[in-house]
Amino acid sequence: MSRTRLTLRRLVATSLTALATAAVGLIATTTPASAATVAGVDVSHWQGSINWTSVRNSGIEFAYIKATEGTSYKDPQFNANYTNSYYAGVIRGAYHFARPNISSGAVQANYLASNGGAWSADSRTLPAALDVEGNPYSGGYCYGLSTTGMRNWIQDFLNTYRSRTGRYAVIYTTTSWWNQCTGSWTGPWGNHPLWIARWSSSPGALPAGAPFWSFWQYTDSGTVSGISGGVDRNYWNGDRSRLIALANNT
């Protein structure tokens, strides 16, 4: 995702979380990763100006777009990316980079919901994603929180986001970070879609209790027509009709 996190992510990139969608009646397939062919990207201002028509024409069907970070940062390219991807026919969602050591989860969930993370049943808007991973700033790998404190922070964020939007947020993480910093917490996976980050040929081991993955970020150096330089590339573990069902909460 954001280049401010690349160094840390290269150290902690192991496995990515699975999108658990059972609570909304959307059960992702358990198809092997090699059979997951619905292609996507995730982007931020680091990709600069994007030609979303070219992106869509190259076969990209979905995108997660950085909206917010912490309590005050909004990605300067978010408005352009979010609008232009929609009109190019890309199924898109917003994501928030968590800063658990600077405010409560509720404050950050409200900031996301008010700055791009809202949701509507228009066949092209995914529930927003909470990007929670190793701390790239000062304050420790787990943001100085105990495993109980981290669980409480994440639950606070998820509860508030659901209250604001009616949707269960997607959770992006690595297996190593999740298991270490939450103490192998299994609580969210019954309701919240999981997005696993692992730059490899397979998703690998999932976070504790996650039954399957639904999004997999498999590289941070992909190439896509319409985007300059390297970009994170992803798969959806299902077909396009199921991705649209996730977008519509059906």
mmCIF file of N, CA and C in Angstrom, residues 17 74 78 129 145 155 162 182 188 225 239:
data_model
loop_
_atom_site.group_PDB
_atom_site.id
_atom_site.type_symbol
_atom_site.label_atom_id
_atom_site.label_comp_id
_atom_site.label_asym_id
_atom_site.label_seq_id
_atom_site.Cartn_x
_atom_site.Cartn_y
_atom_site.Cartn_z
ATOM 1 N N THR A 17 -4.717 -11.541 5.086
ATOM 2 C CA THR A 17 -5.963 -12.019 5.659
ATOM 3 C C THR A 17 -7.025 -12.369 4.647
ATOM 4 N N LYS A 74 -5.941 12.813 4.705
ATOM 5 C CA LYS A 74 -6.730 12.304 3.585
ATOM 6 C C LYS A 74 -5.840 12.274 2.359
ATOM 7 N N PHE A 78 -7.278 10.763 -3.524
ATOM 8 C CA PHE A 78 -8.441 9.912 -3.294
ATOM 9 C C PHE A 78 -9.649 10.342 -4.114
ATOM 10 N N ALA A 129 -12.031 -0.849 3.800
ATOM 11 C CA ALA A 129 -11.073 -1.755 4.422
ATOM 12 C C ALA A 129 -10.282 -1.046 5.509
ATOM 13 N N LEU A 145 0.623 -1.201 22.035
ATOM 14 C CA LEU A 145 -0.568 -1.755 22.684
ATOM 15 C C LEU A 145 -0.346 -3.208 23.066
ATOM 16 N N GLN A 155 -11.848 -3.737 17.536
ATOM 17 C CA GLN A 155 -13.290 -3.937 17.707
ATOM 18 C C GLN A 155 -14.017 -2.601 17.751
ATOM 19 N N ARG A 162 -19.431 -0.102 11.287
ATOM 20 C CA ARG A 162 -20.710 -0.763 10.979
ATOM 21 C C ARG A 162 -21.881 0.123 11.387
ATOM 22 N N THR A 182 -2.382 -9.197 18.000
ATOM 23 C CA THR A 182 -3.707 -9.411 18.588
ATOM 24 C C THR A 182 -3.746 -10.675 19.438
ATOM 25 N N PRO A 188 -13.028 -11.428 14.756
ATOM 26 C CA PRO A 188 -13.705 -10.753 13.634
ATOM 27 C C PRO A 188 -14.095 -11.651 12.482
ATOM 28 N N SER A 225 -1.398 -1.298 -17.186
ATOM 29 C CA SER A 225 -1.563 -0.202 -18.137
ATOM 30 C C SER A 225 -2.396 0.904 -17.497
ATOM 31 N N ASP A 239 -15.840 -15.325 -8.373
ATOM 32 C CA ASP A 239 -16.066 -14.721 -9.681
ATOM 33 C C ASP A 239 -16.630 -13.306 -9.526
#
